[in-house]
PDB file of C-alpha atoms and ligand atoms in Angstrom:
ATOM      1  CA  UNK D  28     170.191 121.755  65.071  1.00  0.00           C
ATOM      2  CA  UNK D  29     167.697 120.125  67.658  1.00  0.00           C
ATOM      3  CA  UNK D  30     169.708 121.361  70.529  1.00  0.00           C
ATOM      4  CA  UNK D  31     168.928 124.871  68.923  1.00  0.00           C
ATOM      5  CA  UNK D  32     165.200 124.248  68.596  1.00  0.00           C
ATOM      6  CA  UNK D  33     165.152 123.042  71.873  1.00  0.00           C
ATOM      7  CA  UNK D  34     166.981 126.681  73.359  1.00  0.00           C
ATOM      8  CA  UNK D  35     164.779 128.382  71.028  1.00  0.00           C
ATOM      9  CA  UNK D  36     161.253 127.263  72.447  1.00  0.00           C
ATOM     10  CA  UNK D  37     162.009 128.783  75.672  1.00  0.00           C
ATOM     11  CA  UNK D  38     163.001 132.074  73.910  1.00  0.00           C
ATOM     12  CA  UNK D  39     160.281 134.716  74.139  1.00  0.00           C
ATOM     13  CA  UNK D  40     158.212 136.467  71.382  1.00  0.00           C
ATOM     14  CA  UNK D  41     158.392 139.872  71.021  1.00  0.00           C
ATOM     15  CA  UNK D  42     155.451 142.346  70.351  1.00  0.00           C
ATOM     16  CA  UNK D  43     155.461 145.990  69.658  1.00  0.00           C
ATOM     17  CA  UNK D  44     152.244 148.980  69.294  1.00  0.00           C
ATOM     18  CA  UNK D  45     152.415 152.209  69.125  1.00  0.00           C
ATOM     19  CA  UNK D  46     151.519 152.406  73.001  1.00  0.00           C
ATOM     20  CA  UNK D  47     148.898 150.336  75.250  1.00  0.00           C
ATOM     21  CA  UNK D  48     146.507 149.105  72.576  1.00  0.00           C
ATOM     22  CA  UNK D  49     148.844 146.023  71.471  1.00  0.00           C
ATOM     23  CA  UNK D  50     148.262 144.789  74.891  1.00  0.00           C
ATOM     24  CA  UNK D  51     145.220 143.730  73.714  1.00  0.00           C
ATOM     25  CA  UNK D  52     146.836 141.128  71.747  1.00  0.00           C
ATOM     26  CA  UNK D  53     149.737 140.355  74.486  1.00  0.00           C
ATOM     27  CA  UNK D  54     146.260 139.624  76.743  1.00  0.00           C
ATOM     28  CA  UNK D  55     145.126 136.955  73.827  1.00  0.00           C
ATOM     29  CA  UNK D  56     148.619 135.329  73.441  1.00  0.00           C
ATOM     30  CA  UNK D  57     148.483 134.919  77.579  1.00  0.00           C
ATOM     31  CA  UNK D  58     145.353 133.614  77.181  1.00  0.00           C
ATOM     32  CA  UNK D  59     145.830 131.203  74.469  1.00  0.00           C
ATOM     33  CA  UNK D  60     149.934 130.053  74.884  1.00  0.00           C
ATOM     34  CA  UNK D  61     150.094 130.402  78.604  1.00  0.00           C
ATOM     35  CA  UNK D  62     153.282 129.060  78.621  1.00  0.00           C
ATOM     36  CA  UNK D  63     155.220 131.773  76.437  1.00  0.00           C
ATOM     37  CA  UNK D  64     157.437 134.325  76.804  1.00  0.00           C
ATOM     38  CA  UNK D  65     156.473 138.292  76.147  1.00  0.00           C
ATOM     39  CA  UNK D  66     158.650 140.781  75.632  1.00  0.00           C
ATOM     40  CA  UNK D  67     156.137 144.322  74.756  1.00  0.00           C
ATOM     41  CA  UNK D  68     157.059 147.412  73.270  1.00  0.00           C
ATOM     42  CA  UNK D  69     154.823 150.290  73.840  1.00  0.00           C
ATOM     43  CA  UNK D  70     155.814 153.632  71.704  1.00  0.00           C
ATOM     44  CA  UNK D  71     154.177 155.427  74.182  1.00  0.00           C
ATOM     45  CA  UNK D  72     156.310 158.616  73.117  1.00  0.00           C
ATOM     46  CA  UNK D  73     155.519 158.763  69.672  1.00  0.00           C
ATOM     47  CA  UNK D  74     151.798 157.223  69.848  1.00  0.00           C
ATOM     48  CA  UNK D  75     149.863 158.103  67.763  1.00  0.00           C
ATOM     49  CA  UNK D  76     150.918 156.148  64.465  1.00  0.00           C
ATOM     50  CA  UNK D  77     147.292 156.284  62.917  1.00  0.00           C
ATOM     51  CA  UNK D  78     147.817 159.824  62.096  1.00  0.00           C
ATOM     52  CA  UNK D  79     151.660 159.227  60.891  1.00  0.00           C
ATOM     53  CA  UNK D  80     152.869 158.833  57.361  1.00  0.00           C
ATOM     54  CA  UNK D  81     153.898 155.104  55.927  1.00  0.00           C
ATOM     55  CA  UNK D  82     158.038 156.473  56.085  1.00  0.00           C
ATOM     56  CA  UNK D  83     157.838 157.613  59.723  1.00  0.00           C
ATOM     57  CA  UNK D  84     155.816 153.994  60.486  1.00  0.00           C
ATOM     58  CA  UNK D  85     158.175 152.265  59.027  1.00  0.00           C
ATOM     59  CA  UNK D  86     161.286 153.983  60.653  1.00  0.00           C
ATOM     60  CA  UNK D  87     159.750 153.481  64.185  1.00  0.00           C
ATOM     61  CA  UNK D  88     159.155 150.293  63.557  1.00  0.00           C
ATOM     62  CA  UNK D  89     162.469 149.391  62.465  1.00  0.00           C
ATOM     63  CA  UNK D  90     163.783 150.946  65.401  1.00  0.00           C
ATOM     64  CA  UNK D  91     161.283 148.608  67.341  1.00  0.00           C
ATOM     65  CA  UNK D  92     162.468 145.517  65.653  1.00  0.00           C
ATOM     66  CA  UNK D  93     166.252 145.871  66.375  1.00  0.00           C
ATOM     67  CA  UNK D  94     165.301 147.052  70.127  1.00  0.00           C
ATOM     68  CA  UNK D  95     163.335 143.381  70.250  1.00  0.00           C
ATOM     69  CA  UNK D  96     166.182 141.573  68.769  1.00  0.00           C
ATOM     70  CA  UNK D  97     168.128 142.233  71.282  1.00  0.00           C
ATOM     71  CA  UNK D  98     166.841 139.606  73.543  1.00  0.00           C
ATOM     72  CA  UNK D  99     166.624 136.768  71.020  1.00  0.00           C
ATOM     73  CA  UNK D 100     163.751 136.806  70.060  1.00  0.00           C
ATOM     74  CA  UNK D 101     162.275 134.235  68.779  1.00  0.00           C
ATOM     75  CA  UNK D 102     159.426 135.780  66.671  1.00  0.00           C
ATOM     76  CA  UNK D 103     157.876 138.880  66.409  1.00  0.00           C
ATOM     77  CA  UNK D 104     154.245 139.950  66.985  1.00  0.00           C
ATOM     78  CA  UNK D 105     153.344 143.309  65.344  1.00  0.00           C
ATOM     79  CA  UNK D 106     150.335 144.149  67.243  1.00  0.00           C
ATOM     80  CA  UNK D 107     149.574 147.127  65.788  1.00  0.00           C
ATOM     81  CA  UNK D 108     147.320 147.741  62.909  1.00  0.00           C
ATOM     82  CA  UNK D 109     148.286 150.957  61.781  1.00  0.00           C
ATOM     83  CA  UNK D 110     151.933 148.998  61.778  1.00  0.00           C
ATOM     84  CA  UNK D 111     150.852 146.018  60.153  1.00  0.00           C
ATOM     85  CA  UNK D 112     149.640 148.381  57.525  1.00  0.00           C
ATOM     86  CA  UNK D 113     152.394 150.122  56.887  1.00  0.00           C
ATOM     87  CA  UNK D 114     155.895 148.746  57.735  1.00  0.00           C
ATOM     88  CA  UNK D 115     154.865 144.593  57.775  1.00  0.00           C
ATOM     89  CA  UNK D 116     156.212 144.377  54.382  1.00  0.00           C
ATOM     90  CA  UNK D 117     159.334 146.424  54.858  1.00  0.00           C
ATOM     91  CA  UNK D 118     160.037 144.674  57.852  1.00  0.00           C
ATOM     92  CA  UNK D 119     159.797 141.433  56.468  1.00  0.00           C
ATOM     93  CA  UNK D 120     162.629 141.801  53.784  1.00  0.00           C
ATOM     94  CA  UNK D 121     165.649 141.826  55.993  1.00  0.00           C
ATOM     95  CA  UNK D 122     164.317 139.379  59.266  1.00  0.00           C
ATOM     96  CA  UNK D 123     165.777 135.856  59.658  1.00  0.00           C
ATOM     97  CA  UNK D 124     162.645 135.098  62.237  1.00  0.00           C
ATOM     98  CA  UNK D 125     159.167 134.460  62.250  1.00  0.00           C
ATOM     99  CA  UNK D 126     157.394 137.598  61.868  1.00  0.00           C
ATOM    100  CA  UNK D 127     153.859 138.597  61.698  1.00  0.00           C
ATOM    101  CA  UNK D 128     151.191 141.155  62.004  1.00  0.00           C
ATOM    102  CA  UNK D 129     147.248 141.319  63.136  1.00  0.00           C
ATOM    103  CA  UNK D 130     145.873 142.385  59.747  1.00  0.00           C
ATOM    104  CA  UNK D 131     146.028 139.051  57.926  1.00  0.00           C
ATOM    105  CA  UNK D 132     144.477 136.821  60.600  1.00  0.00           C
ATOM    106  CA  UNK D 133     141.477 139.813  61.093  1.00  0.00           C
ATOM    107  CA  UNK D 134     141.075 139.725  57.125  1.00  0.00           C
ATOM    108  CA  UNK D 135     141.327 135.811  56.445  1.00  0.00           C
ATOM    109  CA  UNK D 136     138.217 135.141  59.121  1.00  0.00           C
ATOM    110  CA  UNK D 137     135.885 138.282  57.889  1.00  0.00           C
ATOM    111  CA  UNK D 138     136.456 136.723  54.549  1.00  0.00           C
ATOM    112  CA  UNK D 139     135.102 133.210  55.942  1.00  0.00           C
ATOM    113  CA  UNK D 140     132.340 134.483  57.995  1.00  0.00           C
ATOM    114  CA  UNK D 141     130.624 136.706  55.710  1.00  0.00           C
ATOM    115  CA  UNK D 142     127.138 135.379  54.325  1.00  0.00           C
ATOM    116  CA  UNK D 143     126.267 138.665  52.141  1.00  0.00           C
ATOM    117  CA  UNK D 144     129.546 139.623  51.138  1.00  0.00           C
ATOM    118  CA  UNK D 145     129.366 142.858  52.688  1.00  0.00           C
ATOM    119  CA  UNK D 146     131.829 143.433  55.084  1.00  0.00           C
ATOM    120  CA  UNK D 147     132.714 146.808  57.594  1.00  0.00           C
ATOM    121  CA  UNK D 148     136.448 147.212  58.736  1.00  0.00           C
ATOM    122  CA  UNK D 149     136.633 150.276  61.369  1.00  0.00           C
ATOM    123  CA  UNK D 150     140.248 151.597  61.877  1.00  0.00           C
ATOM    124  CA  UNK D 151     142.419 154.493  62.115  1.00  0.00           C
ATOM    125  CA  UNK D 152     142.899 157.058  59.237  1.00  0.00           C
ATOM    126  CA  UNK D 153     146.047 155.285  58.150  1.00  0.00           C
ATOM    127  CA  UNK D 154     144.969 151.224  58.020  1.00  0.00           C
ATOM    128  CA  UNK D 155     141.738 153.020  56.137  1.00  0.00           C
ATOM    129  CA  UNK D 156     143.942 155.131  53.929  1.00  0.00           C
ATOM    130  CA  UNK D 157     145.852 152.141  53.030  1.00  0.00           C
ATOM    131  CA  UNK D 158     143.639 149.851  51.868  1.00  0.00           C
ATOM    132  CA  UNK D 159     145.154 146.588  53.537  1.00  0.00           C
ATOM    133  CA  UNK D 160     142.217 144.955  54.799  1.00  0.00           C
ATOM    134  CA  UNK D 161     140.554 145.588  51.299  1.00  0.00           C
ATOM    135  CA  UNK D 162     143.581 144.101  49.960  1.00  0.00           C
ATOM    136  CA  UNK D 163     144.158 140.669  51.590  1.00  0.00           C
ATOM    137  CA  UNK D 164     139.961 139.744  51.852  1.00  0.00           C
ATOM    138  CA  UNK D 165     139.720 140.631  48.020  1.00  0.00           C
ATOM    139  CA  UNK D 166     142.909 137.707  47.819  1.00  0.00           C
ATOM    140  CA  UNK D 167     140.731 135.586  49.234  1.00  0.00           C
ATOM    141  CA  UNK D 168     137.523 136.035  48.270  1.00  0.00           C
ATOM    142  CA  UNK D 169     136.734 138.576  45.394  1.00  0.00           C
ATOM    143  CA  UNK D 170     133.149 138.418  45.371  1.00  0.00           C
ATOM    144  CA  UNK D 171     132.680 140.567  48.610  1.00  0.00           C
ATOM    145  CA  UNK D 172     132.059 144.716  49.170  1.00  0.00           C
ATOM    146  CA  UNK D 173     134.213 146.041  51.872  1.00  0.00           C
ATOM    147  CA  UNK D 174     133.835 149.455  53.401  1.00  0.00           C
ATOM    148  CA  UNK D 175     136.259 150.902  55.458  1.00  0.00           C
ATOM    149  CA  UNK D 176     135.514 153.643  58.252  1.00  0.00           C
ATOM    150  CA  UNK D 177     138.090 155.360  60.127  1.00  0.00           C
ATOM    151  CA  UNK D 178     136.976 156.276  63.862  1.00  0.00           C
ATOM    152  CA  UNK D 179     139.696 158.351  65.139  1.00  0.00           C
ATOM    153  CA  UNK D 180     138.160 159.655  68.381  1.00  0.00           C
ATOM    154  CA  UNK D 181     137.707 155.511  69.704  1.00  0.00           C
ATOM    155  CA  UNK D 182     141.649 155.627  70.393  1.00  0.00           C
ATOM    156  CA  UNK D 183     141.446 158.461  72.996  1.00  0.00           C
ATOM    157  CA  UNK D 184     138.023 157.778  74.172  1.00  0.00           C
ATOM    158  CA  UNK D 185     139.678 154.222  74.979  1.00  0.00           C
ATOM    159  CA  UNK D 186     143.007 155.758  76.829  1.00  0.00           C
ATOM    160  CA  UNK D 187     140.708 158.021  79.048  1.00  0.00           C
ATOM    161  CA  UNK D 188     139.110 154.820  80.493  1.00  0.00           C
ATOM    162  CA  UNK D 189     135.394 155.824  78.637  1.00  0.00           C
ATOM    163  CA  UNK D 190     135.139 152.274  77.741  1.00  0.00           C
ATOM    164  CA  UNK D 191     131.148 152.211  79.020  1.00  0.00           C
ATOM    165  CA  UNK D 192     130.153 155.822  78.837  1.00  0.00           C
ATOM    166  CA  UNK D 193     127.587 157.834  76.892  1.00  0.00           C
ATOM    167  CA  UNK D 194     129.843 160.456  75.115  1.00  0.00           C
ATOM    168  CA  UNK D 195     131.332 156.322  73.567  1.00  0.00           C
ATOM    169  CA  UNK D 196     128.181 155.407  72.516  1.00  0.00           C
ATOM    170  CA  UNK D 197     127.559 158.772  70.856  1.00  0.00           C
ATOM    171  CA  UNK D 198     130.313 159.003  69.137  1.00  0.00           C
ATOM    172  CA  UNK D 199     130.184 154.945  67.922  1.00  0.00           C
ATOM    173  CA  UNK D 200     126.811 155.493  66.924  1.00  0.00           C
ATOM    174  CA  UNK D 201     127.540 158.185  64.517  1.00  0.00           C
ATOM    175  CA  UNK D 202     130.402 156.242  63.060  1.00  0.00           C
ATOM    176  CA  UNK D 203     128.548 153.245  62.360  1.00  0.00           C
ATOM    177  CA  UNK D 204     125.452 154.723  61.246  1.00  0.00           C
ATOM    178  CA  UNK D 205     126.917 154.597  57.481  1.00  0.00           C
ATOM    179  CA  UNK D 206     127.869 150.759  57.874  1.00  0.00           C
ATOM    180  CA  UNK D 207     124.313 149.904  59.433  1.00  0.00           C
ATOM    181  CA  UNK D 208     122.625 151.548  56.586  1.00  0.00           C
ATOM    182  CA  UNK D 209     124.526 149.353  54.075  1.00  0.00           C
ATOM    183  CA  UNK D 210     123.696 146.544  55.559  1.00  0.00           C
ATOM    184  CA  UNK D 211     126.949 144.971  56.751  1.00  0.00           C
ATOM    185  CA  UNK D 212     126.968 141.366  58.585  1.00  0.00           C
ATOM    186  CA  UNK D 213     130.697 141.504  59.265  1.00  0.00           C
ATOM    187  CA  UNK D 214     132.640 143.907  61.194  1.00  0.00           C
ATOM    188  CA  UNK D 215     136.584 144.213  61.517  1.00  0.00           C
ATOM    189  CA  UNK D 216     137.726 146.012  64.919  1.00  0.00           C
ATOM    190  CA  UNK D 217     140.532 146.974  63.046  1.00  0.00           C
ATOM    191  CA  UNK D 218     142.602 149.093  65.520  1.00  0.00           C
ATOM    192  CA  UNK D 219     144.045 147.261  68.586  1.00  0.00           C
ATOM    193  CA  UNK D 220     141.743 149.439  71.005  1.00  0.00           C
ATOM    194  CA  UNK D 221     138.660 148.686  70.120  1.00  0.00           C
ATOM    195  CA  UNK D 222     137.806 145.389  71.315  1.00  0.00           C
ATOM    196  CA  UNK D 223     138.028 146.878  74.118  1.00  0.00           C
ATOM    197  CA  UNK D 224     134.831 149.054  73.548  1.00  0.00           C
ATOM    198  CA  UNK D 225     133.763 145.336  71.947  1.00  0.00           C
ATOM    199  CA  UNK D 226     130.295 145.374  73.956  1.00  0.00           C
ATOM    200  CA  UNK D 227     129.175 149.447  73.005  1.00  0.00           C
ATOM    201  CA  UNK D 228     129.941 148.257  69.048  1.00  0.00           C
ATOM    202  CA  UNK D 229     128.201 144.811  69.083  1.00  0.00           C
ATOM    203  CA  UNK D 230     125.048 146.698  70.866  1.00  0.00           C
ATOM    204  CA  UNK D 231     124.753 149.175  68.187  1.00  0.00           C
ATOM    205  CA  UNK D 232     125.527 146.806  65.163  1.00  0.00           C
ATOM    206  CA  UNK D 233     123.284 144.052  66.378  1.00  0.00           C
ATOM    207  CA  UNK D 234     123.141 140.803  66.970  1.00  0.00           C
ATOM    208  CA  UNK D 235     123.405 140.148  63.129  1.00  0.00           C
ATOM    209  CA  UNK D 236     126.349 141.549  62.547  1.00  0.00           C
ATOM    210  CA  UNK D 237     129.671 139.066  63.309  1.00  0.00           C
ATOM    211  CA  UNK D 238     132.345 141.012  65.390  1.00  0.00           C
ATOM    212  CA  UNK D 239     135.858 139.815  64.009  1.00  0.00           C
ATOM    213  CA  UNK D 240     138.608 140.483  66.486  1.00  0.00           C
ATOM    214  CA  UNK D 241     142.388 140.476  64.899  1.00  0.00           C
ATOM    215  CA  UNK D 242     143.797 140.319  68.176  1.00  0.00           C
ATOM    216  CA  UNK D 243     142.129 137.124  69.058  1.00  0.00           C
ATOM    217  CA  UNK D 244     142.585 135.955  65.346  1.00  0.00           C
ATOM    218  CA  UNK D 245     146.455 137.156  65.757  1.00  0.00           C
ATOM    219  CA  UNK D 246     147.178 135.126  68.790  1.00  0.00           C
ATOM    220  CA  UNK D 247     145.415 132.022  67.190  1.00  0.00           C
ATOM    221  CA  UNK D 248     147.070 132.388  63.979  1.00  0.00           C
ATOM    222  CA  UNK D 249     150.742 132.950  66.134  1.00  0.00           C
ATOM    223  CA  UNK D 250     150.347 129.712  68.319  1.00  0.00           C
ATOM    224  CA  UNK D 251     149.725 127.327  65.146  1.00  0.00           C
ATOM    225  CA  UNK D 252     152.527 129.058  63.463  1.00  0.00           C
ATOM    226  CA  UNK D 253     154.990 128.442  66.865  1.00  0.00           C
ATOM    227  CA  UNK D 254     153.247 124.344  66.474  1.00  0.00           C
ATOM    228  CA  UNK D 255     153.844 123.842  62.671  1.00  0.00           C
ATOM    229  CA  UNK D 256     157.777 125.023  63.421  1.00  0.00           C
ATOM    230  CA  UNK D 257     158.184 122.995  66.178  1.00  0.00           C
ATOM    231  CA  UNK D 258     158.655 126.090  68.149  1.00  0.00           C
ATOM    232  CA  UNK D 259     156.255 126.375  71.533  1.00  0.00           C
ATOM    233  CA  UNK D 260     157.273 126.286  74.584  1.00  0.00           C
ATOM    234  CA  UNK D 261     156.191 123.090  76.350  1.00  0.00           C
ATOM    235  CA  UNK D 262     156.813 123.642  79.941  1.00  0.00           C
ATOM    236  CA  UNK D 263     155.850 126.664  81.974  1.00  0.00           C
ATOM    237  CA  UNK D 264     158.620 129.254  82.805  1.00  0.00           C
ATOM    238  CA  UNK D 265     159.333 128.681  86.577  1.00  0.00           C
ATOM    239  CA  UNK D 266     158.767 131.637  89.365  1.00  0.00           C
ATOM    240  CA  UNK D 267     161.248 134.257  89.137  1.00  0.00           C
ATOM    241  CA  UNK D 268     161.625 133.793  85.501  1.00  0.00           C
ATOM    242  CA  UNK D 269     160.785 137.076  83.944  1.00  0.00           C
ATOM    243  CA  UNK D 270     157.832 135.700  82.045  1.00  0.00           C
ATOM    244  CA  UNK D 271     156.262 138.754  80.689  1.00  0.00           C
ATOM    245  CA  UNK D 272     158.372 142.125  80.560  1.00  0.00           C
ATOM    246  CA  UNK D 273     156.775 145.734  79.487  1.00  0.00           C
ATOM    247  CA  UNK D 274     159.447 148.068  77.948  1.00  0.00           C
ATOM    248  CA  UNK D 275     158.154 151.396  76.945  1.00  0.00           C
ATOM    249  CA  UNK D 276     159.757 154.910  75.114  1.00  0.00           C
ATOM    250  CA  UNK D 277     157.870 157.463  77.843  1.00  0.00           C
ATOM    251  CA  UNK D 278     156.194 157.273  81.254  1.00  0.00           C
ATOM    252  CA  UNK D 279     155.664 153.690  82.449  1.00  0.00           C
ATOM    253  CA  UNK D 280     153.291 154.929  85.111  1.00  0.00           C
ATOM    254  CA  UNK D 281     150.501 155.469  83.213  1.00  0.00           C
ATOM    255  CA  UNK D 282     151.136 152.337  80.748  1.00  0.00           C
ATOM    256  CA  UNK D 283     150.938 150.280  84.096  1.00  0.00           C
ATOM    257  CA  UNK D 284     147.962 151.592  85.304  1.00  0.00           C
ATOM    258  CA  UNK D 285     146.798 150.441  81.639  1.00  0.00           C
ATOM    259  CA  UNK D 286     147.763 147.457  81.675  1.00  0.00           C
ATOM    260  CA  UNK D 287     146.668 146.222  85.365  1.00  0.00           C
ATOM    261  CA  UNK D 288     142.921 147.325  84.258  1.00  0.00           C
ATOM    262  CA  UNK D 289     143.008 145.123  81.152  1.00  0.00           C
ATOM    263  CA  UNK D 290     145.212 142.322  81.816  1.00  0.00           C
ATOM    264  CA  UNK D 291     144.336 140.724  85.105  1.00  0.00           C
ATOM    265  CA  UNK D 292     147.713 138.581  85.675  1.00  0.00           C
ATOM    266  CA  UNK D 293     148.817 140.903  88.859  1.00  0.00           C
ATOM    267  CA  UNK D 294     150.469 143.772  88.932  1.00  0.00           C
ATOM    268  CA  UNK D 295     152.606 144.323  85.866  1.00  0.00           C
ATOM    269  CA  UNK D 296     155.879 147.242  85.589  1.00  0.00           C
ATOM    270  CA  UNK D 297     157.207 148.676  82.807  1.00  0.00           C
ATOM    271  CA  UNK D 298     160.693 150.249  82.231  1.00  0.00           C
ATOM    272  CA  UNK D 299     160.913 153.225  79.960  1.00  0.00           C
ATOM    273  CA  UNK D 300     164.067 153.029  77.211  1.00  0.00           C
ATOM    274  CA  UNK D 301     165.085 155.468  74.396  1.00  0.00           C
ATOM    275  CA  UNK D 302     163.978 153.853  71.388  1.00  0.00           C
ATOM    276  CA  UNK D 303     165.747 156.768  69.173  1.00  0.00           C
ATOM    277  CA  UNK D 304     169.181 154.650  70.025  1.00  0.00           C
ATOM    278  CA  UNK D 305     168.083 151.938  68.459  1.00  0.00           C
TER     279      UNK D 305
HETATM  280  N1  DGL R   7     147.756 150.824  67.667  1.00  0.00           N
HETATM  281  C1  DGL R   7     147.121 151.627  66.648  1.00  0.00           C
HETATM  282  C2  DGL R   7     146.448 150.692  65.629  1.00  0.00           C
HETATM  283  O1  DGL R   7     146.105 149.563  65.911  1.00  0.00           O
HETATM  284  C3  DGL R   7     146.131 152.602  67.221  1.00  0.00           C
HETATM  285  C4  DGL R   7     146.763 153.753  67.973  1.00  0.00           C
HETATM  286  C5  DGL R   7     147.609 154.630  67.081  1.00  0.00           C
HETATM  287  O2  DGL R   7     147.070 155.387  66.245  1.00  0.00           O
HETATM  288  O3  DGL R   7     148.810 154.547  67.219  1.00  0.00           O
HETATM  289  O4  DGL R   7     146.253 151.092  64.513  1.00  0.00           O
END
């Protein structure tokens, strides 16, 4: 049994998105448990999933899942929102690992940090239309008001590179208008790109106004889970150890180029797979 925790620290975690966003999170888990392993999974062929229905969701993720398993995983990271939303709970009913996804962590903190119990989550059409965030902070805390927004041109304004750009700004500022009006202190960046428009959102809500980032809360919430089961890897994997490896379902060209500008590790590759044979 030890011998088998022991092998099973130095196996790596595996996280899936819908394309580049989750990368977001795979920068947080570098960040915070330097010395794991990554396996990603980027759906880059069927992205978008905000716009998908709850069976297709769940059937990609599934797909996901077993493609993940097959390198021993030894938990699983779903990094998307829209996926958290919408499959987490499917998934979890037939997995013998760890597995867990970025709305919980992003819900239990807004519910902790709000002081007027009046809370924003902004997200794509689907996490909105599902009512998950709404969900798990009314577990925890039933006294608070949470209004959901879904801002489904952020996603391609992000991909394009517009991360500091006027037509961003715009087009935040008219989202957000209805959640400055009601007087909001918290705000959930509830889709895996936008943190990375963090700065153009936290200028328009204002300094009052906490920014809560599941991707940050995900990557806490997955290292003290690793701890409490005796799982994280204490040493770091040596050179020429395959550390982090990027699978993807189309192009890998353009995911690199995606990755390099937001994770600064060097350069990363990516190998494209069919994700239908799984
Ligand atoms: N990754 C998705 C999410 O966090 C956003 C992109 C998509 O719609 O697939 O909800």
């Amino acid at each position: 049994m030890e011998i088998n925790r022991e092998l099973l620290k130095t196996a790596p975690i595996g996280v899936f998105d819908s394309g580049v966003g989750g990368l977001t999170v795979v920068r947080e888990i570098m960040r915070q448990i330097p010395n794991e392993k990554i396996v990603y999974f980027g759906d880059t062929a069927r992205v978008p999933y905000g716009s998908k229905s709850q069976e297709t969701v769940t059937r990609y993720s599934e797909q996901i899942v077993r493609f993940l398993r097959t390198f021993q995983v030894k938990t699983i990271v779903v990094a998307c929102n829209t996926a958290s939303a919408y499959a987490l709970d499917t998934l979890e009913q037939d997995i013998d690992i760890p597995i867990i996804g970025v709305v919980k962590p992003g819900a239990k903190v807004a519910a902790e940090v709000t002081r007027n119990g009046r809370i924003g989550v902004i997200a794509t059409e689907a996490t909105i239309g599902s009512q998950i965030y709404t969900e798990y902070i009314k577990e925890l805390n039933k006294d608070v008001t949470i209004y959901g927004k879904a801002c489904p041109l952020f996603v391609p304004l992000v991909e394009e590179g517009l991360l500091q750009d006027p037509v961003t700004d715009e087009i935040a500022r008219r989202y957000l208008s209805e959640l400055i009006d009601i007087d909001i202190d918290t705000l959930i960046l509830g889709c895996t790109h936008y943190p990375l428009i963090r700065s153009t959102l936290g200028k328009i809500m204002g300094d009052k106004v906490t920014l809560v980032n599941p991707a940050y809360e995900t990557a806490l919430e997955l290292k003290g889970m690793l701890q409490s089961l005796g799982l994280l890897n204490d040493e770091a994997p040596g050179l020429g150890s395959n550390q982090y490896q990027f699978y993807v379902s189309d192009k890998a060209e353009k995911f690199v180029r995606f990755a390099n500008s937001i994770i600064k590790y060097g350069i990363l590759s990516a190998k494209a797979i069919n994700i239908e044979e799984y």
